[in-house]
Amino acid sequence: MKKRSISLTVNGTVHDLEVPVHRTLLQVLREDLDQVETKYGCGTGECGACTVLVDGEKAILGCLTLAASMDGKSITTVAGLEKDGQLHPVQEAFIEEHAIQCGYCTPGMVCKSVSILAKNPKPSEEEIRHNLEGNICRCTGYVKIVQAVQRASERI
Amino acid sequence: MSDFKVIGQRVPKVDARRKVTGHQEYADDLRMPGMLYGKIVRCMEYAHAKVTKLDLSQAAKAPGVVKVLGPKDVTQKGYNSGVLDLMVPEPVGQMLGDIEDQLVFTDHVKFQGDAIAGIIATSEEAAERAAELIQVEYEPLPVYLTAEEAKKPDAVQFTPLKPGNLAFALPIQMFPDGAAYAWGDSEAGFAEADLIVEETFTLPKVKQCQMEPHTYVARYGDGGRLNCWTSTQMPKCIHNKLARLFELPMSRVHVIQTTVGGGFGCRLGMIAEPQVCAMAMAVQGKPVKVSLLREEDWLGSESRHPGKYKMKIGFKKDGTPISMDAHWISEGGGYYTHASGVQFTLGAWLAGTYKWTNFRFKGDRYYTNTTPCGAYRGYGNPQNNFAMEQLIDRALNQLGIDKVEWRKKWHKTVGDDGWCMGVTYASCGLDECLDKGAKAIGWEDKIKKYAKQTGSKRRGVGVAVMTHTSGAMPMLLEHTTCTVKINEDATAELIFSCSDLGTGAHTSLQQIGAETLGFPLEDVHVRAQDSDISGFDIGAHASRTLYVGGSAVIEACEDAKRQILERAATALEANQDDLVMENKKVFVKGSPDKSIDVATICYQGVYNWVMPDTGNWIGIPGQIQGYSSYFAKHNSPPWSACFVEVEVDTETGQVKVLDCVAASDVGKAIHPPSVEGQVEGGIQQGFGQSCMEAMIYDEKGLCLNNTFADYRMFGPSDMPKITNILVEEHDPFGPYGAKSAGEGGQVAPTGAIANAIYNALGIQFTEGPITPERILKAIKEKGLQA
Amino acid sequence: MSSRVLPVFDLLLPSNLEEAVGLLSQHGDQAAVMAGGTDLLVGMKVGMSPAFILSLADIQGLDYVAFDAKHGLRIGAMATLSQVVDSKVVNDKYHALWYSAFTNGTPQTRNAGTVVGNILRASPAGDCCCAALAHGGSVLLQGPAGKREVDLDEFWLDYRKTARKPDEVAVELKLKAPEHGYGSGFAALTRSYQDLAKINAAARVIMDGKVCRKVRLAMGAVAPITLRLKEAEKVLTGQEVTDQLLEQMAAAVRKEVKPIDDVRSTAEYRREVAGVLAKRVVQDAIKSVAGPCPYSCFMGA
Ligand SMILES: Cc1cc2nc3c(=O)[nH]c(=O)nc-3n(C[C@H](O)[C@H](O)[C@H](O)COP(=O)(O)OP(=O)(O)OC[C@H]3O[C@@H](n4cnc5c(N)ncnc54)[C@H](O)[C@@H]3O)c2cc1C
Ligand code: FES
Ligand code: FES
């Protein structure tokens, strides 16, 4: 097949889409659904800027996922973490720890941090660092990002 | 000075909430009706070639293609992507020999990734697919990857304007000492020296790796106006440069700065603005978006200058640094770009750090068939640090002098000539940085402990120091403007043109504005990114935004405040000098009941009528606006000391960074977390340059690692714990005593980590990056001291 | 070629293995099988352009990690690296494989990427390839003529080339059951903490006290395929493991490897550290005979 009909839930909204099979989830999110908060940084799986969550907790890469393979799946982007004007504890911690500079890595970094804590609510610093691999930040040296995950972990 | 209200507070950054929710828009996020997509076609097969045939006809017929453009279809004017030519007086520019040797699309490919054509289509996909249909034939030319090769007499000339492919050497008219930046007599100095050490260092070609790839939108329309949305670091310079390139009056060029997804110098001057604007001019009325692919961004945007650094230094037995003679030879890539800028500042900072009795620096830059070099955080200074700080340690080992003590004794300080002669240092907290840093890392103990080691895991500690700059004065034009507009409810808009690269600059400027006006922070809003709105500024570079921009903000806010007080004096029938402004009220000193709300003054300035009953104005009409067109009066560089502890696995050559202490004198830290962030990010980049990062080319000049998979950087698990010490030595010139913090963070870590490895192994590495491969080879060749 | 836009292809989404094999017999050489896609899609962004992708995503029941003491470990074609990292039994009994999955790529690529994909990718630097070869085992392939098993020792033929025929699907990876005295270790040298290996090594030992009864030693990124270091194994087999013996083994390793220069490292370096790495993984393997692995504190996200 060259196109596939899929039903994709993004931040709680169900979309019935007819997607060309060669399009990545990242393209469909950004170009077809206007969810531009998920970023392109490399397209080859290295930088994590395109990270989104499946079922609210598993981190995957938009750039290395075929949209056609996402039928029936539920995706959360960074924009879906805020609920009724209330930020997610990870988002709050990123602001409070000043873990954001240029902010381009932030959507992916925040989603990744949510996934880390979903799996292990009290990670050690070493575990946080190990699991932040795959999300490149060129601004912060990761110092304040690690601190933000630690702070969020105290609240979750 | 401790009674600041907002300065020094760890307030949330102005843009943090927008960024953490994903609401912040970057250029690639822009959506416009009728948007078209541009693709820059680049030569990927050759690093040096003539295009002998370019057939765009198949691409033109491809589905969705609106237009194809070859070299002849766009302006034939040349340009220089750098902007230094705008910032020096014309005669100086002529002496420096700055040239405009770049074309929008070229038929003489000078590096892999050079732009040869453009495609405009209705979707990104259509443009990509059409690009595959372009047929190009090339006549390959010899490839020059080193200065040695490029300067051979029979080498193909990159431009007739630069014989011998020598893009730049310090001009003899400006540097009479044999075209060298010099004082004293270095040869005589060496004759007096008790110890001379010399070495040639090799510096790698490293990349900024900003996370947001270069992306633009341009539209030519709206009555002949060219609009360009770009995440440039210097919107006003781009404004001027685009007007010149496309021969339009500046009033018909509109530059809108989008959120900068990381700068580090990679957005200095123009990158692909000429190409995207040329495309927009070809499809009038339609917006055209060009989003560079990561692999293309890597090749098509500028890198740091690599090169060979020949350095010779002489000392007296007591450690007196009697002479320095250095010759920097850079392999600068396919175009002129920043040839004059980097080669000059490199020498200047070399001169600015220590008190050499005699000093001589020469800097040359050759053309090579590699990605053109431009600005990258530190602008020459990290190259110095890697070479000079290591060579000094080698000498100190031979002289038996402690490395911290020597640095404390011989660094330049208040009253000494800064990195430009004639501009003296006005403040210096380096001694405190060295003392506190040494204590935090446990310097004395560790130096002793690591002097004798056995086994396969060897530890070492290293130190390096640096001074950088706060603004471009006196080398370049140092001018910025700021308008503060007071709304009728006594809140303020600060309008300027300096960009915030994510550094926190706008947060700090907001704090400065609020402090000066005496307004609560939330009542001051920052607006900064539109050439139609903001005044002149030379851009976010030279670590200037806070130091220079902050002073402009103060001046503009004081102007506004003066107007408020003038009006209050009239209203309260008091002498202006007797008034105080606090909590948005103006009082007469000593009689607090005689007061007026600032809001009343501002409101009356805007909403003003002749009252029908009295026939009088109700206050003083005219909206209050403060303004500053600010030329920096001085340059007060920051100082810092970096300490690093490493463990080297002598069986594999792998280096683990165990600890890092950075002590920085940035003057008053206006927004401390932003300063810390600059230091922490700088360390990641500095370590990378010294130990991991380098663009690698094969013999054909094709880059082998233009992806994050192949060009590795320090990741979360590679980074050590960092202790950040801020030494806030008040500066008499800086805004509220502040100096700069932007670039400096990267400089000293490059030397400190190299010195730590040297300390661990007793072997010095002159070629960067210091990879396990080089370490293991050296251990095999030179052996380890027991 | 673009890291943003994939080339055009036709997606085949069979719902069972028979259908998959049928589609492969039809489209043969023009089709690429996709498990997690973390390798295939990157390849397609840098120049590969298969006409068909046959995705295993819709085939139920391939995502198992199953162990029994008699037959050993079976990992289904769609079992992700994350599943293996989370598996207690792998962590306990197949330490080398566990560690090779734990350090493989990033949490995101481990969530999508599969162990079988790693084996089928046939990269000489593949981390699970190296560990699996040390453990010893086979790949179960299903084709039009039914199922067949290929021993890992015969599975990789050349750089990125396997014994799989174009009409076959790899169904599972099988690793031999541990015997008494079983231990294994894996290590990789990388440029940064997370990176493709410059060189990796894995060992599986069967110890009898201090004597090494049997050993399998594998090394990656030192030849066009992941190598079994048989000469080095001979040095150890039947001997009491001493520092001196390990040195002898390291010398044999350096002779057996045939590394090259590339962006990640140099031939000279690889040869030099090959011996060191071999010693370390053998030592780790021996240590792991005694008890649980030292890395179990880590769990991937
Ligand atoms: C950022 C990043 C980091 C990485 N780091 C590492 C690393 O550290 N170590 C490492 O070894 N690898 C690494 N990889 C490569 C890759 O992620 C792994 O090798 C992974 O295990 C591949 O599994 P997959 O399921 O995604 O494979 P796929 O991409 O689906 O397939 C890989 C290959 O195997 C074939 N194939 C897959 N399954 C089958 C099957 N059942 N039958 C027949 N053929 C099949 C495919 O046709 C393809 O040729 C990395 C990749 C990325 C993007
Ligand atoms: S864009 Fe997906 S990992 Fe970089
Ligand atoms: S904040 Fe800029 S890349 Fe992370």
PDB file of N, CA and C and ligand atoms in Angstrom, chain A residues 26 39-51 61-64 134, ligand 2:
ATOM      1  N   LEU A  26       6.843  12.377  12.695  1.00  0.00           N
ATOM      2  CA  LEU A  26       7.248  13.777  12.871  1.00  0.00           C
ATOM      3  C   LEU A  26       6.640  14.666  11.786  1.00  0.00           C
ATOM      4  N   LYS A  39      10.061  18.834  17.577  1.00  0.00           N
ATOM      5  CA  LYS A  39      11.051  19.445  16.683  1.00  0.00           C
ATOM      6  C   LYS A  39      11.845  18.433  15.860  1.00  0.00           C
ATOM      7  N   TYR A  40      12.345  18.947  14.750  1.00  0.00           N
ATOM      8  CA  TYR A  40      13.335  18.209  13.959  1.00  0.00           C
ATOM      9  C   TYR A  40      14.716  18.727  14.353  1.00  0.00           C
ATOM     10  N   GLY A  41      15.606  17.818  14.702  1.00  0.00           N
ATOM     11  CA  GLY A  41      16.967  18.237  15.008  1.00  0.00           C
ATOM     12  C   GLY A  41      17.997  17.527  14.161  1.00  0.00           C
ATOM     13  N   CYS A  42      17.684  16.289  13.743  1.00  0.00           N
ATOM     14  CA  CYS A  42      18.664  15.539  12.962  1.00  0.00           C
ATOM     15  C   CYS A  42      17.997  14.567  11.992  1.00  0.00           C
ATOM     16  N   GLY A  43      16.829  14.087  12.331  1.00  0.00           N
ATOM     17  CA  GLY A  43      16.122  13.160  11.446  1.00  0.00           C
ATOM     18  C   GLY A  43      16.663  11.744  11.467  1.00  0.00           C
ATOM     19  N   THR A  44      17.744  11.503  12.204  1.00  0.00           N
ATOM     20  CA  THR A  44      18.345  10.172  12.159  1.00  0.00           C
ATOM     21  C   THR A  44      18.441   9.525  13.541  1.00  0.00           C
ATOM     22  N   GLY A  45      17.640   9.986  14.452  1.00  0.00           N
ATOM     23  CA  GLY A  45      17.523   9.270  15.723  1.00  0.00           C
ATOM     24  C   GLY A  45      18.528   9.636  16.791  1.00  0.00           C
ATOM     25  N   GLU A  46      19.394  10.586  16.520  1.00  0.00           N
ATOM     26  CA  GLU A  46      20.481  10.858  17.454  1.00  0.00           C
ATOM     27  C   GLU A  46      20.162  11.926  18.496  1.00  0.00           C
ATOM     28  N   CYS A  47      19.318  12.898  18.152  1.00  0.00           N
ATOM     29  CA  CYS A  47      19.256  14.094  18.997  1.00  0.00           C
ATOM     30  C   CYS A  47      18.077  14.121  19.948  1.00  0.00           C
ATOM     31  N   GLY A  48      17.024  13.381  19.636  1.00  0.00           N
ATOM     32  CA  GLY A  48      15.881  13.342  20.551  1.00  0.00           C
ATOM     33  C   GLY A  48      14.955  14.547  20.514  1.00  0.00           C
ATOM     34  N   ALA A  49      15.193  15.503  19.624  1.00  0.00           N
ATOM     35  CA  ALA A  49      14.321  16.690  19.566  1.00  0.00           C
ATOM     36  C   ALA A  49      12.887  16.313  19.201  1.00  0.00           C
ATOM     37  N   CYS A  50      12.728  15.175  18.529  1.00  0.00           N
ATOM     38  CA  CYS A  50      11.412  14.755  18.038  1.00  0.00           C
ATOM     39  C   CYS A  50      10.725  13.783  18.995  1.00  0.00           C
ATOM     40  N   THR A  51      11.246  13.680  20.219  1.00  0.00           N
ATOM     41  CA  THR A  51      10.694  12.690  21.158  1.00  0.00           C
ATOM     42  C   THR A  51       9.245  12.991  21.551  1.00  0.00           C
ATOM     43  N   LEU A  61      10.781   8.130  18.961  1.00  0.00           N
ATOM     44  CA  LEU A  61      11.272   9.184  18.072  1.00  0.00           C
ATOM     45  C   LEU A  61      10.316   9.400  16.906  1.00  0.00           C
ATOM     46  N   GLY A  62       9.851  10.625  16.745  1.00  0.00           N
ATOM     47  CA  GLY A  62       8.975  10.947  15.624  1.00  0.00           C
ATOM     48  C   GLY A  62       9.666  10.769  14.286  1.00  0.00           C
ATOM     49  N   CYS A  63      10.972  10.989  14.260  1.00  0.00           N
ATOM     50  CA  CYS A  63      11.670  10.982  12.970  1.00  0.00           C
ATOM     51  C   CYS A  63      11.950   9.570  12.470  1.00  0.00           C
ATOM     52  N   LEU A  64      11.904   8.572  13.367  1.00  0.00           N
ATOM     53  CA  LEU A  64      12.179   7.196  12.940  1.00  0.00           C
ATOM     54  C   LEU A  64      10.954   6.301  13.149  1.00  0.00           C
ATOM     55  N   GLY A 134      20.624  10.298  24.284  1.00  0.00           N
ATOM     56  CA  GLY A 134      19.675  10.270  23.180  1.00  0.00           C
ATOM     57  C   GLY A 134      18.916  11.578  23.043  1.00  0.00           C
TER      58      GLY A 134
HETATM   59  S1  FES D   2      15.063  14.579  14.924  1.00  0.00           S
HETATM   60 FE1  FES D   2      14.525  12.658  15.680  1.00  0.00          FE
HETATM   61  S2  FES D   2      16.222  12.173  16.868  1.00  0.00           S
HETATM   62 FE2  FES D   2      16.853  14.039  15.988  1.00  0.00          FE
END
